[in-house]
């Protein structure tokens, strides 16, 4: 009787964990993502040893042990609590003391050029979260979905254009833009032994795209509107349509005023809230 009650209790706890950590919110946009656990050397069977409850498989994965039947559930810790603490037997936000090996991060082949979220070089259903220390965490969208860098979420693939790619293979030693979002660009390395290194970058400011001719990021109008210059508070971009294309004029507020993008006007600093 006790074993049956204990099993129900731990199973309920497992469901609670899944509801709390199985979905991820990225930059305010909910995305039902399946986080891929990196290839690990741990043996779930020997760690669980016929017991019930939560254990750490390694630095980044938890095992929910379901008794002697061996049907254990391995889950990678999520973004907010990415490290598994062996003493607490749960995911925590900071590397656990005494687990120095956890500072290295999971093994991936992705090179982080900056902190943030980046697409996989060749698989549009996979993306990476890069930390400030260069550690990369690999994530996967559900089947039939692709990752969108515009909204930082997984979207259903309805047309081929929904799957953004870098056209690197035919053009080694060049820069290429992500076909679905020109804010992301890549350096396509030389092909050596059928392998090509692809380094992925992102323009640092909002509303910027990578110019393949100038090899630099520059402002691009998303719609007909006024946009503040993030580098100079007195200047703004006046975006409008010319034919089928968006163009802009670079304007300056007069009289020492600065531009307020929410109000779409120039204001004196004392009038800004």
PDB file of C-alpha atoms in Angstrom:
ATOM      1  CA  UNK A   1       0.000   0.000   0.000  1.00  0.00           C
ATOM      2  CA  UNK A   2       2.806   2.412   0.889  1.00  0.00           C
ATOM      3  CA  UNK A   3       4.611   1.728  -2.378  1.00  0.00           C
ATOM      4  CA  UNK A   4       1.441   2.422  -4.366  1.00  0.00           C
ATOM      5  CA  UNK A   5       0.801   5.702  -2.536  1.00  0.00           C
ATOM      6  CA  UNK A   6       4.425   6.743  -2.939  1.00  0.00           C
ATOM      7  CA  UNK A   7       4.312   6.053  -6.645  1.00  0.00           C
ATOM      8  CA  UNK A   8       1.177   8.192  -7.045  1.00  0.00           C
ATOM      9  CA  UNK A   9       2.856  10.980  -5.060  1.00  0.00           C
ATOM     10  CA  UNK A  10       6.052  11.022  -7.098  1.00  0.00           C
ATOM     11  CA  UNK A  11       4.085  10.712 -10.340  1.00  0.00           C
ATOM     12  CA  UNK A  12       2.037  13.755  -9.311  1.00  0.00           C
ATOM     13  CA  UNK A  13       5.286  15.601  -8.513  1.00  0.00           C
ATOM     14  CA  UNK A  14       6.679  14.660 -11.931  1.00  0.00           C
ATOM     15  CA  UNK A  15       3.578  16.035 -13.689  1.00  0.00           C
ATOM     16  CA  UNK A  16       3.929  19.249 -11.658  1.00  0.00           C
ATOM     17  CA  UNK A  17       7.559  19.577 -12.713  1.00  0.00           C
ATOM     18  CA  UNK A  18       6.633  19.094 -16.344  1.00  0.00           C
ATOM     19  CA  UNK A  19       3.894  21.719 -16.166  1.00  0.00           C
ATOM     20  CA  UNK A  20       6.268  24.160 -14.503  1.00  0.00           C
ATOM     21  CA  UNK A  21       9.331  23.713 -16.671  1.00  0.00           C
ATOM     22  CA  UNK A  22       8.416  21.969 -19.952  1.00  0.00           C
ATOM     23  CA  UNK A  23       7.316  25.151 -21.697  1.00  0.00           C
ATOM     24  CA  UNK A  24       9.529  28.158 -22.146  1.00  0.00           C
ATOM     25  CA  UNK A  25       8.923  31.865 -22.471  1.00  0.00           C
ATOM     26  CA  UNK A  26      11.437  33.619 -24.693  1.00  0.00           C
ATOM     27  CA  UNK A  27      11.480  37.414 -24.502  1.00  0.00           C
ATOM     28  CA  UNK A  28       7.821  37.554 -23.490  1.00  0.00           C
ATOM     29  CA  UNK A  29       6.564  35.280 -26.279  1.00  0.00           C
ATOM     30  CA  UNK A  30       5.336  31.877 -25.192  1.00  0.00           C
ATOM     31  CA  UNK A  31       6.797  29.027 -27.204  1.00  0.00           C
ATOM     32  CA  UNK A  32       6.104  25.356 -26.544  1.00  0.00           C
ATOM     33  CA  UNK A  33       9.643  24.190 -27.057  1.00  0.00           C
ATOM     34  CA  UNK A  34      11.164  20.798 -26.592  1.00  0.00           C
ATOM     35  CA  UNK A  35      14.576  21.341 -25.058  1.00  0.00           C
ATOM     36  CA  UNK A  36      17.076  18.795 -26.292  1.00  0.00           C
ATOM     37  CA  UNK A  37      19.198  17.161 -23.652  1.00  0.00           C
ATOM     38  CA  UNK A  38      22.816  17.021 -24.861  1.00  0.00           C
ATOM     39  CA  UNK A  39      24.402  13.633 -25.352  1.00  0.00           C
ATOM     40  CA  UNK A  40      25.447  12.536 -21.888  1.00  0.00           C
ATOM     41  CA  UNK A  41      27.469   9.671 -20.495  1.00  0.00           C
ATOM     42  CA  UNK A  42      25.355   9.098 -17.398  1.00  0.00           C
ATOM     43  CA  UNK A  43      23.524   5.809 -16.873  1.00  0.00           C
ATOM     44  CA  UNK A  44      19.963   6.516 -15.709  1.00  0.00           C
ATOM     45  CA  UNK A  45      19.450   2.949 -14.545  1.00  0.00           C
ATOM     46  CA  UNK A  46      22.440   2.916 -12.215  1.00  0.00           C
ATOM     47  CA  UNK A  47      21.718   6.415 -10.861  1.00  0.00           C
ATOM     48  CA  UNK A  48      18.079   5.626 -10.076  1.00  0.00           C
ATOM     49  CA  UNK A  49      18.885   2.131  -8.781  1.00  0.00           C
ATOM     50  CA  UNK A  50      15.231   1.144  -8.508  1.00  0.00           C
ATOM     51  CA  UNK A  51      14.167   4.258  -6.578  1.00  0.00           C
ATOM     52  CA  UNK A  52      11.446   6.855  -7.119  1.00  0.00           C
ATOM     53  CA  UNK A  53      11.867  10.624  -7.351  1.00  0.00           C
ATOM     54  CA  UNK A  54      14.115  13.265  -8.874  1.00  0.00           C
ATOM     55  CA  UNK A  55      17.883  12.866  -9.308  1.00  0.00           C
ATOM     56  CA  UNK A  56      20.630  14.668 -11.243  1.00  0.00           C
ATOM     57  CA  UNK A  57      21.920  12.825 -14.273  1.00  0.00           C
ATOM     58  CA  UNK A  58      24.675  15.372 -14.839  1.00  0.00           C
ATOM     59  CA  UNK A  59      25.126  19.142 -14.572  1.00  0.00           C
ATOM     60  CA  UNK A  60      22.259  20.001 -16.912  1.00  0.00           C
ATOM     61  CA  UNK A  61      19.816  17.093 -16.824  1.00  0.00           C
ATOM     62  CA  UNK A  62      17.409  15.728 -14.248  1.00  0.00           C
ATOM     63  CA  UNK A  63      16.208  12.142 -14.088  1.00  0.00           C
ATOM     64  CA  UNK A  64      12.787  11.393 -12.689  1.00  0.00           C
ATOM     65  CA  UNK A  65      13.142   7.848 -11.426  1.00  0.00           C
ATOM     66  CA  UNK A  66      10.055   5.670 -11.690  1.00  0.00           C
ATOM     67  CA  UNK A  67      11.137   2.635  -9.730  1.00  0.00           C
ATOM     68  CA  UNK A  68      12.560  -0.730 -10.739  1.00  0.00           C
ATOM     69  CA  UNK A  69      10.840  -0.854 -14.138  1.00  0.00           C
ATOM     70  CA  UNK A  70      13.562   1.423 -15.559  1.00  0.00           C
ATOM     71  CA  UNK A  71      11.173   3.771 -17.397  1.00  0.00           C
ATOM     72  CA  UNK A  72      12.981   6.895 -16.223  1.00  0.00           C
ATOM     73  CA  UNK A  73      12.361  10.396 -17.621  1.00  0.00           C
ATOM     74  CA  UNK A  74      15.361  12.570 -18.541  1.00  0.00           C
ATOM     75  CA  UNK A  75      14.750  16.319 -18.859  1.00  0.00           C
ATOM     76  CA  UNK A  76      17.235  19.103 -19.500  1.00  0.00           C
ATOM     77  CA  UNK A  77      17.059  21.991 -17.045  1.00  0.00           C
ATOM     78  CA  UNK A  78      15.409  25.088 -18.495  1.00  0.00           C
ATOM     79  CA  UNK A  79      16.783  28.587 -19.111  1.00  0.00           C
ATOM     80  CA  UNK A  80      15.916  30.136 -15.752  1.00  0.00           C
ATOM     81  CA  UNK A  81      17.219  27.128 -13.785  1.00  0.00           C
ATOM     82  CA  UNK A  82      19.780  25.500 -16.035  1.00  0.00           C
ATOM     83  CA  UNK A  83      22.012  23.648 -13.532  1.00  0.00           C
ATOM     84  CA  UNK A  84      21.123  20.469 -11.669  1.00  0.00           C
ATOM     85  CA  UNK A  85      22.131  20.568  -7.997  1.00  0.00           C
ATOM     86  CA  UNK A  86      23.032  17.065  -6.810  1.00  0.00           C
ATOM     87  CA  UNK A  87      22.345  17.899  -3.149  1.00  0.00           C
ATOM     88  CA  UNK A  88      18.930  19.443  -3.789  1.00  0.00           C
ATOM     89  CA  UNK A  89      18.170  17.019  -6.653  1.00  0.00           C
ATOM     90  CA  UNK A  90      16.591  19.794  -8.683  1.00  0.00           C
ATOM     91  CA  UNK A  91      17.399  22.499 -11.241  1.00  0.00           C
ATOM     92  CA  UNK A  92      18.790  25.785  -9.902  1.00  0.00           C
ATOM     93  CA  UNK A  93      19.813  29.102 -11.442  1.00  0.00           C
ATOM     94  CA  UNK A  94      23.479  29.185 -10.328  1.00  0.00           C
ATOM     95  CA  UNK A  95      26.258  26.594 -10.771  1.00  0.00           C
ATOM     96  CA  UNK A  96      26.203  24.447  -7.613  1.00  0.00           C
ATOM     97  CA  UNK A  97      29.132  24.766  -5.220  1.00  0.00           C
ATOM     98  CA  UNK A  98      31.444  21.788  -5.477  1.00  0.00           C
ATOM     99  CA  UNK A  99      30.346  20.991  -9.030  1.00  0.00           C
ATOM    100  CA  UNK A 100      33.070  22.835 -10.925  1.00  0.00           C
ATOM    101  CA  UNK A 101      32.538  20.707 -14.015  1.00  0.00           C
ATOM    102  CA  UNK A 102      29.176  22.442 -14.456  1.00  0.00           C
ATOM    103  CA  UNK A 103      30.863  25.724 -15.405  1.00  0.00           C
ATOM    104  CA  UNK A 104      31.824  24.345 -18.812  1.00  0.00           C
ATOM    105  CA  UNK A 105      28.274  23.939 -20.122  1.00  0.00           C
ATOM    106  CA  UNK A 106      26.798  21.169 -22.259  1.00  0.00           C
ATOM    107  CA  UNK A 107      28.644  19.976 -25.331  1.00  0.00           C
ATOM    108  CA  UNK A 108      27.503  21.552 -28.605  1.00  0.00           C
ATOM    109  CA  UNK A 109      29.240  22.346 -31.891  1.00  0.00           C
ATOM    110  CA  UNK A 110      27.838  25.877 -32.013  1.00  0.00           C
ATOM    111  CA  UNK A 111      30.185  28.855 -31.618  1.00  0.00           C
ATOM    112  CA  UNK A 112      28.558  31.766 -29.784  1.00  0.00           C
ATOM    113  CA  UNK A 113      29.553  35.136 -31.238  1.00  0.00           C
ATOM    114  CA  UNK A 114      27.454  37.070 -28.687  1.00  0.00           C
ATOM    115  CA  UNK A 115      24.825  36.513 -26.025  1.00  0.00           C
ATOM    116  CA  UNK A 116      21.266  35.931 -27.232  1.00  0.00           C
ATOM    117  CA  UNK A 117      19.278  33.544 -29.397  1.00  0.00           C
ATOM    118  CA  UNK A 118      20.601  32.333 -32.748  1.00  0.00           C
ATOM    119  CA  UNK A 119      19.355  30.008 -35.504  1.00  0.00           C
ATOM    120  CA  UNK A 120      21.004  26.706 -36.322  1.00  0.00           C
ATOM    121  CA  UNK A 121      23.209  27.069 -39.440  1.00  0.00           C
ATOM    122  CA  UNK A 122      21.361  24.387 -41.442  1.00  0.00           C
ATOM    123  CA  UNK A 123      18.305  23.217 -39.449  1.00  0.00           C
ATOM    124  CA  UNK A 124      15.519  25.788 -39.127  1.00  0.00           C
ATOM    125  CA  UNK A 125      13.731  23.801 -36.417  1.00  0.00           C
ATOM    126  CA  UNK A 126      16.724  24.129 -34.080  1.00  0.00           C
ATOM    127  CA  UNK A 127      18.110  27.218 -32.372  1.00  0.00           C
ATOM    128  CA  UNK A 128      20.652  28.109 -29.703  1.00  0.00           C
ATOM    129  CA  UNK A 129      20.654  30.214 -26.580  1.00  0.00           C
ATOM    130  CA  UNK A 130      24.089  31.757 -26.002  1.00  0.00           C
ATOM    131  CA  UNK A 131      25.154  33.018 -22.588  1.00  0.00           C
ATOM    132  CA  UNK A 132      27.586  35.847 -21.840  1.00  0.00           C
ATOM    133  CA  UNK A 133      30.304  33.297 -21.053  1.00  0.00           C
ATOM    134  CA  UNK A 134      30.010  31.690 -24.510  1.00  0.00           C
ATOM    135  CA  UNK A 135      28.099  28.586 -23.406  1.00  0.00           C
ATOM    136  CA  UNK A 136      25.495  27.452 -25.962  1.00  0.00           C
ATOM    137  CA  UNK A 137      22.280  25.594 -25.147  1.00  0.00           C
ATOM    138  CA  UNK A 138      20.571  23.775 -28.011  1.00  0.00           C
ATOM    139  CA  UNK A 139      16.776  23.862 -28.372  1.00  0.00           C
ATOM    140  CA  UNK A 140      14.365  22.208 -30.769  1.00  0.00           C
ATOM    141  CA  UNK A 141      10.916  23.238 -31.988  1.00  0.00           C
ATOM    142  CA  UNK A 142       8.142  20.606 -32.107  1.00  0.00           C
ATOM    143  CA  UNK A 143       7.841  18.555 -35.348  1.00  0.00           C
ATOM    144  CA  UNK A 144       6.486  20.645 -38.209  1.00  0.00           C
ATOM    145  CA  UNK A 145       7.593  23.929 -36.641  1.00  0.00           C
ATOM    146  CA  UNK A 146      10.485  26.269 -37.360  1.00  0.00           C
ATOM    147  CA  UNK A 147      12.131  28.892 -35.191  1.00  0.00           C
ATOM    148  CA  UNK A 148      11.439  32.547 -35.958  1.00  0.00           C
ATOM    149  CA  UNK A 149      14.033  35.102 -34.968  1.00  0.00           C
ATOM    150  CA  UNK A 150      11.467  37.855 -35.512  1.00  0.00           C
ATOM    151  CA  UNK A 151       9.262  36.808 -32.612  1.00  0.00           C
ATOM    152  CA  UNK A 152      11.655  34.485 -30.771  1.00  0.00           C
ATOM    153  CA  UNK A 153       9.155  31.640 -31.036  1.00  0.00           C
ATOM    154  CA  UNK A 154       8.436  28.428 -32.919  1.00  0.00           C
ATOM    155  CA  UNK A 155       5.929  28.769 -35.755  1.00  0.00           C
ATOM    156  CA  UNK A 156       4.230  26.171 -37.903  1.00  0.00           C
ATOM    157  CA  UNK A 157       5.977  25.586 -41.238  1.00  0.00           C
ATOM    158  CA  UNK A 158       3.285  26.262 -43.840  1.00  0.00           C
ATOM    159  CA  UNK A 159       5.495  27.230 -46.800  1.00  0.00           C
ATOM    160  CA  UNK A 160       9.171  26.645 -47.684  1.00  0.00           C
ATOM    161  CA  UNK A 161       9.914  30.302 -46.921  1.00  0.00           C
ATOM    162  CA  UNK A 162       8.923  29.712 -43.293  1.00  0.00           C
ATOM    163  CA  UNK A 163      12.170  27.798 -42.917  1.00  0.00           C
ATOM    164  CA  UNK A 164      14.981  30.358 -42.819  1.00  0.00           C
ATOM    165  CA  UNK A 165      18.399  29.258 -44.099  1.00  0.00           C
ATOM    166  CA  UNK A 166      21.865  30.597 -44.868  1.00  0.00           C
ATOM    167  CA  UNK A 167      22.845  29.890 -48.476  1.00  0.00           C
ATOM    168  CA  UNK A 168      26.414  29.011 -47.498  1.00  0.00           C
ATOM    169  CA  UNK A 169      27.260  25.802 -49.312  1.00  0.00           C
ATOM    170  CA  UNK A 170      27.614  27.265 -52.831  1.00  0.00           C
ATOM    171  CA  UNK A 171      29.412  30.378 -51.575  1.00  0.00           C
ATOM    172  CA  UNK A 172      32.360  29.641 -49.262  1.00  0.00           C
ATOM    173  CA  UNK A 173      34.332  32.555 -47.801  1.00  0.00           C
ATOM    174  CA  UNK A 174      31.363  34.933 -48.060  1.00  0.00           C
ATOM    175  CA  UNK A 175      28.757  36.507 -45.810  1.00  0.00           C
ATOM    176  CA  UNK A 176      25.139  35.413 -46.221  1.00  0.00           C
ATOM    177  CA  UNK A 177      21.914  36.602 -44.592  1.00  0.00           C
ATOM    178  CA  UNK A 178      19.256  34.406 -43.027  1.00  0.00           C
ATOM    179  CA  UNK A 179      16.542  34.187 -45.678  1.00  0.00           C
ATOM    180  CA  UNK A 180      13.727  34.702 -43.162  1.00  0.00           C
ATOM    181  CA  UNK A 181      15.344  37.505 -41.116  1.00  0.00           C
ATOM    182  CA  UNK A 182      18.084  39.750 -42.508  1.00  0.00           C
ATOM    183  CA  UNK A 183      19.110  40.838 -39.002  1.00  0.00           C
ATOM    184  CA  UNK A 184      20.931  37.491 -38.764  1.00  0.00           C
ATOM    185  CA  UNK A 185      23.957  36.931 -40.966  1.00  0.00           C
ATOM    186  CA  UNK A 186      26.713  34.368 -41.213  1.00  0.00           C
ATOM    187  CA  UNK A 187      30.280  34.050 -42.330  1.00  0.00           C
ATOM    188  CA  UNK A 188      30.446  30.950 -44.514  1.00  0.00           C
ATOM    189  CA  UNK A 189      33.872  29.375 -44.185  1.00  0.00           C
ATOM    190  CA  UNK A 190      35.822  27.293 -46.665  1.00  0.00           C
ATOM    191  CA  UNK A 191      34.725  23.697 -47.200  1.00  0.00           C
ATOM    192  CA  UNK A 192      37.349  21.303 -45.821  1.00  0.00           C
ATOM    193  CA  UNK A 193      36.785  17.536 -45.968  1.00  0.00           C
ATOM    194  CA  UNK A 194      33.120  18.190 -46.820  1.00  0.00           C
ATOM    195  CA  UNK A 195      32.754  20.270 -43.631  1.00  0.00           C
ATOM    196  CA  UNK A 196      32.008  23.998 -43.591  1.00  0.00           C
ATOM    197  CA  UNK A 197      32.294  26.195 -40.529  1.00  0.00           C
ATOM    198  CA  UNK A 198      29.468  28.727 -40.310  1.00  0.00           C
ATOM    199  CA  UNK A 199      29.703  31.576 -37.797  1.00  0.00           C
ATOM    200  CA  UNK A 200      26.392  33.300 -37.058  1.00  0.00           C
ATOM    201  CA  UNK A 201      25.953  36.915 -35.965  1.00  0.00           C
ATOM    202  CA  UNK A 202      23.045  39.265 -35.319  1.00  0.00           C
ATOM    203  CA  UNK A 203      22.780  43.006 -35.846  1.00  0.00           C
ATOM    204  CA  UNK A 204      22.912  44.585 -32.379  1.00  0.00           C
ATOM    205  CA  UNK A 205      20.096  47.124 -32.685  1.00  0.00           C
ATOM    206  CA  UNK A 206      16.373  46.860 -33.291  1.00  0.00           C
ATOM    207  CA  UNK A 207      15.263  47.430 -36.920  1.00  0.00           C
ATOM    208  CA  UNK A 208      18.722  46.787 -38.347  1.00  0.00           C
ATOM    209  CA  UNK A 209      19.564  44.418 -41.203  1.00  0.00           C
ATOM    210  CA  UNK A 210      22.889  43.269 -42.589  1.00  0.00           C
ATOM    211  CA  UNK A 211      23.966  44.932 -45.841  1.00  0.00           C
ATOM    212  CA  UNK A 212      25.786  42.339 -47.956  1.00  0.00           C
ATOM    213  CA  UNK A 213      27.445  45.011 -50.109  1.00  0.00           C
ATOM    214  CA  UNK A 214      28.743  47.208 -47.303  1.00  0.00           C
ATOM    215  CA  UNK A 215      29.196  44.256 -44.903  1.00  0.00           C
ATOM    216  CA  UNK A 216      27.675  46.233 -42.069  1.00  0.00           C
ATOM    217  CA  UNK A 217      24.390  46.506 -40.193  1.00  0.00           C
ATOM    218  CA  UNK A 218      22.172  49.448 -41.076  1.00  0.00           C
ATOM    219  CA  UNK A 219      18.722  50.749 -40.238  1.00  0.00           C
ATOM    220  CA  UNK A 220      15.760  49.359 -42.196  1.00  0.00           C
ATOM    221  CA  UNK A 221      12.170  50.635 -42.042  1.00  0.00           C
ATOM    222  CA  UNK A 222       9.661  48.037 -40.846  1.00  0.00           C
ATOM    223  CA  UNK A 223       6.658  50.260 -41.643  1.00  0.00           C
ATOM    224  CA  UNK A 224       5.578  53.854 -42.263  1.00  0.00           C
ATOM    225  CA  UNK A 225       6.410  55.429 -38.935  1.00  0.00           C
ATOM    226  CA  UNK A 226       8.980  57.555 -37.091  1.00  0.00           C
ATOM    227  CA  UNK A 227      11.781  55.671 -35.342  1.00  0.00           C
ATOM    228  CA  UNK A 228      14.265  56.997 -32.805  1.00  0.00           C
ATOM    229  CA  UNK A 229      17.990  56.773 -33.461  1.00  0.00           C
ATOM    230  CA  UNK A 230      19.309  54.703 -30.529  1.00  0.00           C
ATOM    231  CA  UNK A 231      22.714  56.399 -30.833  1.00  0.00           C
ATOM    232  CA  UNK A 232      21.514  60.009 -30.850  1.00  0.00           C
ATOM    233  CA  UNK A 233      18.379  61.103 -29.000  1.00  0.00           C
ATOM    234  CA  UNK A 234      17.993  64.242 -31.142  1.00  0.00           C
ATOM    235  CA  UNK A 235      17.664  62.306 -34.408  1.00  0.00           C
ATOM    236  CA  UNK A 236      14.997  60.047 -35.845  1.00  0.00           C
ATOM    237  CA  UNK A 237      14.135  58.117 -39.008  1.00  0.00           C
ATOM    238  CA  UNK A 238      11.127  59.190 -41.068  1.00  0.00           C
ATOM    239  CA  UNK A 239       9.996  55.971 -42.785  1.00  0.00           C
ATOM    240  CA  UNK A 240       7.656  55.989 -45.764  1.00  0.00           C
ATOM    241  CA  UNK A 241       6.914  53.950 -48.866  1.00  0.00           C
ATOM    242  CA  UNK A 242       8.341  54.724 -52.284  1.00  0.00           C
ATOM    243  CA  UNK A 243       6.668  52.387 -54.734  1.00  0.00           C
ATOM    244  CA  UNK A 244       6.767  48.947 -53.129  1.00  0.00           C
ATOM    245  CA  UNK A 245       9.826  49.670 -50.978  1.00  0.00           C
ATOM    246  CA  UNK A 246      10.309  51.372 -47.645  1.00  0.00           C
ATOM    247  CA  UNK A 247      12.745  54.291 -47.582  1.00  0.00           C
ATOM    248  CA  UNK A 248      13.632  56.832 -44.919  1.00  0.00           C
ATOM    249  CA  UNK A 249      14.906  60.330 -44.298  1.00  0.00           C
ATOM    250  CA  UNK A 250      17.209  61.017 -41.377  1.00  0.00           C
ATOM    251  CA  UNK A 251      15.827  63.967 -39.419  1.00  0.00           C
ATOM    252  CA  UNK A 252      16.945  66.081 -36.465  1.00  0.00           C
ATOM    253  CA  UNK A 253      14.736  67.628 -33.801  1.00  0.00           C
ATOM    254  CA  UNK A 254      15.149  71.409 -33.607  1.00  0.00           C
ATOM    255  CA  UNK A 255      15.580  73.718 -30.640  1.00  0.00           C
ATOM    256  CA  UNK A 256      17.532  71.262 -28.525  1.00  0.00           C
ATOM    257  CA  UNK A 257      14.620  68.838 -28.325  1.00  0.00           C
ATOM    258  CA  UNK A 258      14.876  65.040 -28.385  1.00  0.00           C
ATOM    259  CA  UNK A 259      12.669  62.549 -30.167  1.00  0.00           C
ATOM    260  CA  UNK A 260      10.012  60.562 -28.301  1.00  0.00           C
ATOM    261  CA  UNK A 261       9.174  57.431 -30.281  1.00  0.00           C
ATOM    262  CA  UNK A 262       6.071  56.530 -28.194  1.00  0.00           C
ATOM    263  CA  UNK A 263       4.600  60.009 -28.803  1.00  0.00           C
ATOM    264  CA  UNK A 264       6.014  60.292 -32.352  1.00  0.00           C
ATOM    265  CA  UNK A 265       7.100  63.912 -31.765  1.00  0.00           C
ATOM    266  CA  UNK A 266      10.100  65.944 -30.663  1.00  0.00           C
ATOM    267  CA  UNK A 267       9.977  67.083 -27.031  1.00  0.00           C
ATOM    268  CA  UNK A 268      12.010  69.080 -24.597  1.00  0.00           C
ATOM    269  CA  UNK A 269      13.662  66.874 -22.006  1.00  0.00           C
ATOM    270  CA  UNK A 270      11.625  68.459 -19.202  1.00  0.00           C
ATOM    271  CA  UNK A 271       8.409  67.284 -20.912  1.00  0.00           C
ATOM    272  CA  UNK A 272       9.483  63.671 -21.111  1.00  0.00           C
ATOM    273  CA  UNK A 273       7.979  61.303 -18.588  1.00  0.00           C
TER     274      UNK A 273
END
